[in-house]
PDB file of C-alpha atoms in Angstrom:
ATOM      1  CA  UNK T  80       0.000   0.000   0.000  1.00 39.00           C
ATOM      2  CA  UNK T  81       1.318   3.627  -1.043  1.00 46.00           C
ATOM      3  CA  UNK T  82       2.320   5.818   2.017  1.00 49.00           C
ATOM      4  CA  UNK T  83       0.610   9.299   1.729  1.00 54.00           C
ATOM      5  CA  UNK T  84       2.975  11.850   2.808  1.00 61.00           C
ATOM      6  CA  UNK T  85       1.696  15.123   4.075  1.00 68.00           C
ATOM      7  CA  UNK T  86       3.422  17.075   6.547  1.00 88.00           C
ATOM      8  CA  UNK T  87       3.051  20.691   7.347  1.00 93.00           C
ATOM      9  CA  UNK T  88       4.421  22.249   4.158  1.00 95.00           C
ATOM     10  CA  UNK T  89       3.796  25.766   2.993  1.00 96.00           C
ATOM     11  CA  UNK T  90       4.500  26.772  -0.461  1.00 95.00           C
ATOM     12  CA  UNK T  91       5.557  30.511  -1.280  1.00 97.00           C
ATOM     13  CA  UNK T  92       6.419  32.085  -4.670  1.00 95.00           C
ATOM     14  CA  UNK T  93       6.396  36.188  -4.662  1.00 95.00           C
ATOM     15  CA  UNK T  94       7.183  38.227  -1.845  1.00 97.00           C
ATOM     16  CA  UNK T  95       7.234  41.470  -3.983  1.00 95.00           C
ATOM     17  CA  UNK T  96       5.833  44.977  -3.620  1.00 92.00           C
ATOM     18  CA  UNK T  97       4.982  44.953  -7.034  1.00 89.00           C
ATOM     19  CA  UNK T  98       1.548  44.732  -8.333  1.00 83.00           C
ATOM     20  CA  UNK T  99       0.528  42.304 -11.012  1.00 80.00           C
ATOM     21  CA  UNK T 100      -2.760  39.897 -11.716  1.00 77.00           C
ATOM     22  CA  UNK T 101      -1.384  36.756  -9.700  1.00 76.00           C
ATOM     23  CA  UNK T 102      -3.087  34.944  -6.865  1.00 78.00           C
ATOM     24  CA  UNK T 103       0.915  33.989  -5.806  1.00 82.00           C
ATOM     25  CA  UNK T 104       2.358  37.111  -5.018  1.00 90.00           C
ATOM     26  CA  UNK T 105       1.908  38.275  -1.554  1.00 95.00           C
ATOM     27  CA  UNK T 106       2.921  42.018  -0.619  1.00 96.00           C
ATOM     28  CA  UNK T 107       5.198  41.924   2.106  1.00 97.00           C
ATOM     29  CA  UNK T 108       3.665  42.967   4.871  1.00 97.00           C
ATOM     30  CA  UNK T 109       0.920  40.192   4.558  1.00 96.00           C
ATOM     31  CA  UNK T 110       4.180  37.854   4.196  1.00 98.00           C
ATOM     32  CA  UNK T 111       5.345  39.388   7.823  1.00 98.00           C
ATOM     33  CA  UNK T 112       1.839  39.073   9.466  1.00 98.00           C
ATOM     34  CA  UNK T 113       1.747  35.540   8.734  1.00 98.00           C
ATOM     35  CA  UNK T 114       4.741  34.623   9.724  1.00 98.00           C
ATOM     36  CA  UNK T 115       5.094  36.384  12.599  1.00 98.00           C
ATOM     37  CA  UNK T 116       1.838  34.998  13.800  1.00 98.00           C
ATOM     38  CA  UNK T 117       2.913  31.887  13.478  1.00 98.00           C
ATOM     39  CA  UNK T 118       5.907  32.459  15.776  1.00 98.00           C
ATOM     40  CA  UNK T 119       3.727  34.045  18.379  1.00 98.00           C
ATOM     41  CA  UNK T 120       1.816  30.411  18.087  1.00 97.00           C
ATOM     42  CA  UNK T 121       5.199  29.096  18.765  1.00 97.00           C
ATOM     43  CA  UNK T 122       5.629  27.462  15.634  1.00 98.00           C
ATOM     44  CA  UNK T 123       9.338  27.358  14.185  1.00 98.00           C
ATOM     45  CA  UNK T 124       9.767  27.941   9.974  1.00 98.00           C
ATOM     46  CA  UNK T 125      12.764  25.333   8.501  1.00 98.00           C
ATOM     47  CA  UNK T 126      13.520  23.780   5.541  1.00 98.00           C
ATOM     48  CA  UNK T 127      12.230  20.597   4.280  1.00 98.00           C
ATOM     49  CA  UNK T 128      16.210  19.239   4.610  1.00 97.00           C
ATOM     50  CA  UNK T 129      16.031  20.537   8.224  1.00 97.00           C
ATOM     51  CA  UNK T 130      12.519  19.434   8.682  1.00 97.00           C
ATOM     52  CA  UNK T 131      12.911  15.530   7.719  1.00 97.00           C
ATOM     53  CA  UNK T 132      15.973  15.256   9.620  1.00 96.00           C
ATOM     54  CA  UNK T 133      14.169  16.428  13.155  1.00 95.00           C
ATOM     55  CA  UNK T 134      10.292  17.363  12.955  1.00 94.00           C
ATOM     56  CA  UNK T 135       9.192  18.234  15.989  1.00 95.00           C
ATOM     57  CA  UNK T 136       5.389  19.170  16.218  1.00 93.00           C
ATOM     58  CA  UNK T 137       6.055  22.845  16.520  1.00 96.00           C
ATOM     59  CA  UNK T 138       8.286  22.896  13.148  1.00 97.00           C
ATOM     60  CA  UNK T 139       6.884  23.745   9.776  1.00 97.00           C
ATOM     61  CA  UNK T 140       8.478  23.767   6.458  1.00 98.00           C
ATOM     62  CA  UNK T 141       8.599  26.565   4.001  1.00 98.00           C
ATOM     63  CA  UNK T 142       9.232  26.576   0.276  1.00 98.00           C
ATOM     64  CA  UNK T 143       9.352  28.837  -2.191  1.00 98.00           C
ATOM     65  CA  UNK T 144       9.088  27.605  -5.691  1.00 96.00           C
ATOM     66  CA  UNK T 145      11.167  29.539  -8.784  1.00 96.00           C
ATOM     67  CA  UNK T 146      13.475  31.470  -6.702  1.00 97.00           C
ATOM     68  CA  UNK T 147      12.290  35.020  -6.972  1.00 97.00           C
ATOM     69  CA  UNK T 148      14.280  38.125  -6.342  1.00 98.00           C
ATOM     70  CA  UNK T 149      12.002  39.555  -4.365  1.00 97.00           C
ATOM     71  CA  UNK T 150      12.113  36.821  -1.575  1.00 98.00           C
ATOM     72  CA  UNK T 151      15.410  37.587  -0.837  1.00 98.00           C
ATOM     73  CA  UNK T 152      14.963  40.984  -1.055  1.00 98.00           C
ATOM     74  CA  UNK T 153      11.415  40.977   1.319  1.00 98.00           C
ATOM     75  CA  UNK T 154      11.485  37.517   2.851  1.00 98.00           C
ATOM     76  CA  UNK T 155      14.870  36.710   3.916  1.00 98.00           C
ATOM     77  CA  UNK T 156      15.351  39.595   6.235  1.00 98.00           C
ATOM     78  CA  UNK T 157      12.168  38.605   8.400  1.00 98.00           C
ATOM     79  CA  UNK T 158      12.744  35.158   8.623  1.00 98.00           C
ATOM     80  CA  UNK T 159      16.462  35.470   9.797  1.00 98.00           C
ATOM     81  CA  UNK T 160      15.388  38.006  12.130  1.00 98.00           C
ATOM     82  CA  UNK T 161      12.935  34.904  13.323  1.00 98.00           C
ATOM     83  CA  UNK T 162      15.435  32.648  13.068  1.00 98.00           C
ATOM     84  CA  UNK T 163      13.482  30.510  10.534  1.00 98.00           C
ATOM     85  CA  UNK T 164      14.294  28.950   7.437  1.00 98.00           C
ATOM     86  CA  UNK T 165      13.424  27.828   3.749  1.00 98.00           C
ATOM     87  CA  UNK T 166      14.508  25.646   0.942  1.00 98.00           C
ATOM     88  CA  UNK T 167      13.866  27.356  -2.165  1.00 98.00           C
ATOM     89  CA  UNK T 168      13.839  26.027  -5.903  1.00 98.00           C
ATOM     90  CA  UNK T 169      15.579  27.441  -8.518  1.00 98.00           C
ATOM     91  CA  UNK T 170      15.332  27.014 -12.133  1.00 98.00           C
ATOM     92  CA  UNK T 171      18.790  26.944 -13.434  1.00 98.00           C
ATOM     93  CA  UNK T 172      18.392  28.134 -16.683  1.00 96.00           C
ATOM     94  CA  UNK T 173      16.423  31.570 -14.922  1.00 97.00           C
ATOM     95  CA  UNK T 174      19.832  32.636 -12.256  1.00 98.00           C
ATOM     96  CA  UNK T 175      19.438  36.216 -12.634  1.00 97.00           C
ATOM     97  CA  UNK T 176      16.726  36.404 -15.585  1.00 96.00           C
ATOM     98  CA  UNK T 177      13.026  37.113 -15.921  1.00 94.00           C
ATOM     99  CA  UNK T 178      10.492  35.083 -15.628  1.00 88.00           C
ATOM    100  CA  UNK T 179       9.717  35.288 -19.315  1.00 88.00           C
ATOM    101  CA  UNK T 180       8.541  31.477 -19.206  1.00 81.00           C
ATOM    102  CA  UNK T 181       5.559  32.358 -17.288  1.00 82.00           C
ATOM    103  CA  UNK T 182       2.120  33.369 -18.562  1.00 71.00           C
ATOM    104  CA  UNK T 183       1.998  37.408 -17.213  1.00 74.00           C
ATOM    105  CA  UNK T 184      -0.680  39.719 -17.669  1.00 71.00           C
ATOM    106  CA  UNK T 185       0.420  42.899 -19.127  1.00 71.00           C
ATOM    107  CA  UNK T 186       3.998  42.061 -19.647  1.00 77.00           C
ATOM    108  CA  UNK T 187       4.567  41.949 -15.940  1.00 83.00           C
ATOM    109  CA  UNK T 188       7.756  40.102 -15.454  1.00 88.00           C
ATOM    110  CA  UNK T 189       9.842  39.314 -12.151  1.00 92.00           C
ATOM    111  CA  UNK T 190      13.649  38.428 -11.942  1.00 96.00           C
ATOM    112  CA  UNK T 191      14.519  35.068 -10.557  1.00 97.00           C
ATOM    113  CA  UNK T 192      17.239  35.412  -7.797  1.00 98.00           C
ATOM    114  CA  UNK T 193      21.014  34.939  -9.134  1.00 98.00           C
ATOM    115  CA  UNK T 194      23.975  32.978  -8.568  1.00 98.00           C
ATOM    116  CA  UNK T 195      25.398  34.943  -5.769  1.00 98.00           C
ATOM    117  CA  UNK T 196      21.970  35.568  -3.827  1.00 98.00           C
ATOM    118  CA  UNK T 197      21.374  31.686  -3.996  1.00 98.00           C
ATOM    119  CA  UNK T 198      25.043  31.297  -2.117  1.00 98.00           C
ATOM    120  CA  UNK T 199      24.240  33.762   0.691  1.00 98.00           C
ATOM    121  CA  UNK T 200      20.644  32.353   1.296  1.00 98.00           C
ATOM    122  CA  UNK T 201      23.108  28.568   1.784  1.00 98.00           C
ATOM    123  CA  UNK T 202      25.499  30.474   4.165  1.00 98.00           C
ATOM    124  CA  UNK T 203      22.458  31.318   5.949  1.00 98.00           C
ATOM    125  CA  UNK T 204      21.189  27.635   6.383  1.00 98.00           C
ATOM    126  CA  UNK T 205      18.383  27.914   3.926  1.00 98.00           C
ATOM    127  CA  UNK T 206      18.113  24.391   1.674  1.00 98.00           C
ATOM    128  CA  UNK T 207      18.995  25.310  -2.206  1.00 98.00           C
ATOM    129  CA  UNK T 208      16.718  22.947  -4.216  1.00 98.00           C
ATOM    130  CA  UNK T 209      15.955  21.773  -7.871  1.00 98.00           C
ATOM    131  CA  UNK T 210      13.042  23.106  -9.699  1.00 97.00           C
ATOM    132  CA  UNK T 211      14.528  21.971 -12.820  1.00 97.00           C
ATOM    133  CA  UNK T 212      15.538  23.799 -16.284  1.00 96.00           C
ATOM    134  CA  UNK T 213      13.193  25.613 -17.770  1.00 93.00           C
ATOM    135  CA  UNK T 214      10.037  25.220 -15.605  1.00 90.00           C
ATOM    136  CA  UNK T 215       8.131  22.846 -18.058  1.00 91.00           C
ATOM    137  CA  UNK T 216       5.708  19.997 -17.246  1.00 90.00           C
ATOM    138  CA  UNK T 217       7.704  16.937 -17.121  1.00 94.00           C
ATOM    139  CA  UNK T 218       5.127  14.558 -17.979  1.00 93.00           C
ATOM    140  CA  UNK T 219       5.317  14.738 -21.665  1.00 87.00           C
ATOM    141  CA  UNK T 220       8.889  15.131 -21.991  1.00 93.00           C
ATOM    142  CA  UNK T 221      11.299  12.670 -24.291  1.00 95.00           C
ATOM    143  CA  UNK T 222      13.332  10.641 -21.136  1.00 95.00           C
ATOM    144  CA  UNK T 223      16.306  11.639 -22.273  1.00 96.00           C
ATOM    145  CA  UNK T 224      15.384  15.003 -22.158  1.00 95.00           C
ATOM    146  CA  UNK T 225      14.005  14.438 -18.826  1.00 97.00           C
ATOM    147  CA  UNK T 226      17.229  13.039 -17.653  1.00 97.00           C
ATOM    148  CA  UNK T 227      19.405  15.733 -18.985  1.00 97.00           C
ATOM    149  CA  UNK T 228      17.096  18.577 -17.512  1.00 96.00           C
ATOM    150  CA  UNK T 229      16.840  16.943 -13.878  1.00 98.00           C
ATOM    151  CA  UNK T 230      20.945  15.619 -13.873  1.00 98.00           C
ATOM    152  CA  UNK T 231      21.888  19.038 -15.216  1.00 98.00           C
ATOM    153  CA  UNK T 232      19.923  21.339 -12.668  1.00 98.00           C
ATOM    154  CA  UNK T 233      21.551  18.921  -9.727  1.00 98.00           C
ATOM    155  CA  UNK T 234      24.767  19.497 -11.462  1.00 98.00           C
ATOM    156  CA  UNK T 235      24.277  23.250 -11.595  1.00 98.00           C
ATOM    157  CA  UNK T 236      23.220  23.735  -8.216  1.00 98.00           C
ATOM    158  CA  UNK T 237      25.887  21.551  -6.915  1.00 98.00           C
ATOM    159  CA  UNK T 238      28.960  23.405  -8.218  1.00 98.00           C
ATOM    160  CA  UNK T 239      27.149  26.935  -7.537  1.00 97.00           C
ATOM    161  CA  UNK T 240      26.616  25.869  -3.612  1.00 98.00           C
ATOM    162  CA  UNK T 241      29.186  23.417  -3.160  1.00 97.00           C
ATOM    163  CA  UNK T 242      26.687  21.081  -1.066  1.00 97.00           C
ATOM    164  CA  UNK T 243      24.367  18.258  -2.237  1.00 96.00           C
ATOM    165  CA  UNK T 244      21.385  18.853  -3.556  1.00 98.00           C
ATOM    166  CA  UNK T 245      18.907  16.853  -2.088  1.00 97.00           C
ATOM    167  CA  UNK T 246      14.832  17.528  -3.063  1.00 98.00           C
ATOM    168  CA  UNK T 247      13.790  18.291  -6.597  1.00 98.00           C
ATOM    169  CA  UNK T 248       9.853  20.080  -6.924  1.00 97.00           C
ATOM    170  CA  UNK T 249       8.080  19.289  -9.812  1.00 96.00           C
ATOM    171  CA  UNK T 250       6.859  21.678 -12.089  1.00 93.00           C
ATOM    172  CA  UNK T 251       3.464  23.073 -12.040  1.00 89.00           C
ATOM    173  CA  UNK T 252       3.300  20.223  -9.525  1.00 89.00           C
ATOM    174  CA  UNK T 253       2.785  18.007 -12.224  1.00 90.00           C
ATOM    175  CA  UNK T 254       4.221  14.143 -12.174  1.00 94.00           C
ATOM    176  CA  UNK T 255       3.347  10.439 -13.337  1.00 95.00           C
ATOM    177  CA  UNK T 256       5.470   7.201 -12.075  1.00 96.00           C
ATOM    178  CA  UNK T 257       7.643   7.646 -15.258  1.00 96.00           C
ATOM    179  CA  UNK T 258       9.124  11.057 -14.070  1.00 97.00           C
ATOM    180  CA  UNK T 259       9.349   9.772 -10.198  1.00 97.00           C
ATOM    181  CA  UNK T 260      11.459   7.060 -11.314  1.00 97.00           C
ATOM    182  CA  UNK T 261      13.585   9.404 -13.312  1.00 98.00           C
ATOM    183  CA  UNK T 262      13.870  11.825 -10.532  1.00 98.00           C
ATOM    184  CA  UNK T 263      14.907   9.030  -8.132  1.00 97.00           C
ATOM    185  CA  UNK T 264      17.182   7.441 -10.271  1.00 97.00           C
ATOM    186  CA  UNK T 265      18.848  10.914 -10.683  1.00 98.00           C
ATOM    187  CA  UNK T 266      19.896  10.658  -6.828  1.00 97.00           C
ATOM    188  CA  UNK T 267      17.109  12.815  -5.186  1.00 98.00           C
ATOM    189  CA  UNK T 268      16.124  12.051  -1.941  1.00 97.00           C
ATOM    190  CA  UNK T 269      13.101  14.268  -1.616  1.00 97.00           C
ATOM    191  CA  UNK T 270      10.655  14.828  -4.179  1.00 97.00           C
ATOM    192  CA  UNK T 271       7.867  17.475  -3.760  1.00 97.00           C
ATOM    193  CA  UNK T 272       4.614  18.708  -5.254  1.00 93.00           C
ATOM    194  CA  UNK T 273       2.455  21.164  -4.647  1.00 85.00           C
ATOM    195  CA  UNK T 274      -1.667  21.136  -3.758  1.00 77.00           C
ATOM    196  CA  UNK T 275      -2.002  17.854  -5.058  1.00 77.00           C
ATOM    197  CA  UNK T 276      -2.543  14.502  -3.400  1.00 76.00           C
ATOM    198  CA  UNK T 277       0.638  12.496  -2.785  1.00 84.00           C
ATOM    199  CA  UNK T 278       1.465   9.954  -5.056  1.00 90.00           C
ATOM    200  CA  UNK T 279       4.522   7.641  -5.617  1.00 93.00           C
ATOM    201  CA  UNK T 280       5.862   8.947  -2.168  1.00 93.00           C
ATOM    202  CA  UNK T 281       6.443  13.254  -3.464  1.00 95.00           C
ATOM    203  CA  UNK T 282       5.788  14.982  -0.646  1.00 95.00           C
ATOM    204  CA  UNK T 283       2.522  16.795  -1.094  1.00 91.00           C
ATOM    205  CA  UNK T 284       2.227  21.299   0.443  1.00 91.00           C
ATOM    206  CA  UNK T 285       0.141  23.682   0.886  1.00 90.00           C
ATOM    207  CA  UNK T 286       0.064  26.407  -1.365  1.00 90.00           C
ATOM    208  CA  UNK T 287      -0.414  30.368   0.192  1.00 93.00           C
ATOM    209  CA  UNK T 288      -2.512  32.398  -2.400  1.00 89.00           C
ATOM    210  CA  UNK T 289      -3.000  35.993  -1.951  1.00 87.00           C
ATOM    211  CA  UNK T 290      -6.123  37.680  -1.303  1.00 81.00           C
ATOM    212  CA  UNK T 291      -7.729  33.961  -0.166  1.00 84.00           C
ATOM    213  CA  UNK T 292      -5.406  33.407   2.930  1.00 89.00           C
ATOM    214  CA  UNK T 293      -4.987  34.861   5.993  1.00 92.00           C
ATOM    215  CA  UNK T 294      -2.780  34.351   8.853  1.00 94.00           C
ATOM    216  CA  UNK T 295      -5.370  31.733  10.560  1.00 93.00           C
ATOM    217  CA  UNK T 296      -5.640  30.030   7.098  1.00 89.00           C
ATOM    218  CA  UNK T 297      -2.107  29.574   6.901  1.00 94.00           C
ATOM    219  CA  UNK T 298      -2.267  27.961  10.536  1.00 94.00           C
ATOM    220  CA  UNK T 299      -5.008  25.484  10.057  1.00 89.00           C
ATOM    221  CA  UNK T 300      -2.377  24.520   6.586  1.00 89.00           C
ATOM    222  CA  UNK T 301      -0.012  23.343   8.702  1.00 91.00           C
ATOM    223  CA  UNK T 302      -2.185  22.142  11.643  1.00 85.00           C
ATOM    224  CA  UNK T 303      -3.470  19.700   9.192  1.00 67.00           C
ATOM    225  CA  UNK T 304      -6.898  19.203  10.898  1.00 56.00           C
ATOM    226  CA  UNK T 305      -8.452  16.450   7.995  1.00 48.00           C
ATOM    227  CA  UNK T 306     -11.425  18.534   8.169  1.00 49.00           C
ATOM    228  CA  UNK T 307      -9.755  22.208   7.749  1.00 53.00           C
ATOM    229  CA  UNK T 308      -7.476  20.561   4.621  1.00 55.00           C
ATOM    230  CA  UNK T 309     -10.195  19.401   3.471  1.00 61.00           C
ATOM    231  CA  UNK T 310     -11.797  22.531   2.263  1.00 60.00           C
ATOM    232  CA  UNK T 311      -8.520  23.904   2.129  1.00 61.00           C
ATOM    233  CA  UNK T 312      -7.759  21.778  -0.850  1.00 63.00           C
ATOM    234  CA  UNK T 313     -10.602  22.666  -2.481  1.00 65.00           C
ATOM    235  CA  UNK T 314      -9.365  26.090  -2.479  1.00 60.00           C
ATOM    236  CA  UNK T 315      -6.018  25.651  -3.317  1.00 61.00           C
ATOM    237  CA  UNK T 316      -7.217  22.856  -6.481  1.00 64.00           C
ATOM    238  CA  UNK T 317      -9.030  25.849  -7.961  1.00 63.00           C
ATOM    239  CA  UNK T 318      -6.309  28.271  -7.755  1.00 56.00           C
ATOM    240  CA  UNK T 319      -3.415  26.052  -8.874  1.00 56.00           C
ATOM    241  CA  UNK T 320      -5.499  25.645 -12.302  1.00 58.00           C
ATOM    242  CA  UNK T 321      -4.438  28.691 -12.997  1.00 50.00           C
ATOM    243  CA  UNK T 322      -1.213  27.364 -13.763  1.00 51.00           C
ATOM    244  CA  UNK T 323      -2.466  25.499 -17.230  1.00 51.00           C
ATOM    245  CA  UNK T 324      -2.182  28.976 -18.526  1.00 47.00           C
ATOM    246  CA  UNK T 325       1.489  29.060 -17.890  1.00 50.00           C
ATOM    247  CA  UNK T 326       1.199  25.540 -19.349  1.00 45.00           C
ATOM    248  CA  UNK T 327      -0.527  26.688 -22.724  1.00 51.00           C
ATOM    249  CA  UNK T 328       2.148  29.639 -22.906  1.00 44.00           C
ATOM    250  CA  UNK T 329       4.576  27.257 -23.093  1.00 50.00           C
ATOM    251  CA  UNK T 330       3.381  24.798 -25.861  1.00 54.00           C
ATOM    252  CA  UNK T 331       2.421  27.967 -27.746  1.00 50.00           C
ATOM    253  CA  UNK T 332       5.842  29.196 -27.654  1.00 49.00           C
ATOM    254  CA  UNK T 333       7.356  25.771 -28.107  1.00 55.00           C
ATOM    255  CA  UNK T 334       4.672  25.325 -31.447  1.00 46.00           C
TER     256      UNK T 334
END
């Protein structure tokens, strides 16, 4: 029988001051309010690398997927002043670049963090993870190209940090027991997903969406009451389809 992973995963991607049609991005002060909340509840943020090594019942994980500028800029401050941490996941093809892959209303683009940010945020203790290439679905890739893109990124990461890189995040969340197998066999220990239900042992989070979640929101994520995720997934389900329009950008482009 399949072990269902959930543990009390929260998944980030914008922590910018900059306005743009996105449920993801969250303005920085309603980043601050729910995280410090959460350490007034007594709850400590780590990374997943941190997490699965000792999780005690007042840790919680954070993850930020694509490696924006703006969460070093606007998260990392707060969270060191907390003493938290994240693990973050970078597209390696993106260090330093826009986010031209994505599907942006109005031409609204964000930089991805580079090279040099991604070192400082390891000095600090935060986890520097794989998010792949290019940000495309992996489930209808050729396997060699999905070899080459998830052996690559690992390979990228690796020389850039100087550390293992252990968890790989799927794009858009999206993953079949083809590209598990790939992703194991490419010596990850930790493979995540996002809203989704876990399959084939990828650790399953809880996405943060602006203008839906509050502070107590984001505490009943990572309480993971069966009732309270139970409408939270509902939530989160309808927001991440969103994300086939990044999806259809990319097949466009690709056509």
């Amino acid at each position: 029988m399949e072990k269902k992973l959930k543990y009390p995963v929260l998944a980030y991607h914008k922590v910018t001051k900059q306005w743009e049609i996105s449920f993801t991005m969250l303005y920085p002060h309603t980043f601050e309010r729910q995280m410090r909340y959460l350490e007034k509840k007594g709850y400590v943020g780590k990374s997943l690398r941190e997490y699965l090594a000792d999780p005690k019942d007042n840790y919680f994980v954070l993850t930020f997927d694509d490696a924006y500028e703006s969460v070093y800029k606007n998260a990392f401050p707060l969270l060191k002043e907390l003493g938290f941490t994240a693990t973050v996941f970078v597209l390696t093809n993106y260090l330093g670049k826009n986010n031209t892959w994505d599907f942006t209303p109005g031409n609204i683009f964000s930089r991805h963090m580079d090279a040099e940010q991604l070192k400082i945020l390891h000095t600090a203790g935060w986890e520097i993870a794989s998010h792949g290439e290019n940000h495309r679905a992996m489930t209808g890739m050729h396997p060699d190209s999905l070899m080459r893109e998830l052996k690559h990124s690992k390979e990228v990461l690796t020389s850039m940090i100087g550390d293992e890189v252990e968890t790989f995040c799927f794009p858009f969340g999206v993953y079949n027991a083809g590209v598990v197998a790939a992703a194991k066999a490419s010596a990850y220990k930790n493979l995540v997903g996002f809203t989704e239900p876990s399959r084939y042992g990828v650790i399953s989070r809880s996405a943060v969406y602006r203008v839906v979640d509050s502070r107590f929101s984001v505490l009943r994520k990572i309480r993971s009451c069966p009732l309270d995720l139970f409408f939270e997934g509902i939530k989160e389900g309808i927001f991440h389809s969103f994300s086939l329009l990044s999806r259809l950008k990319q097949r466009i482009i690709k056509s």
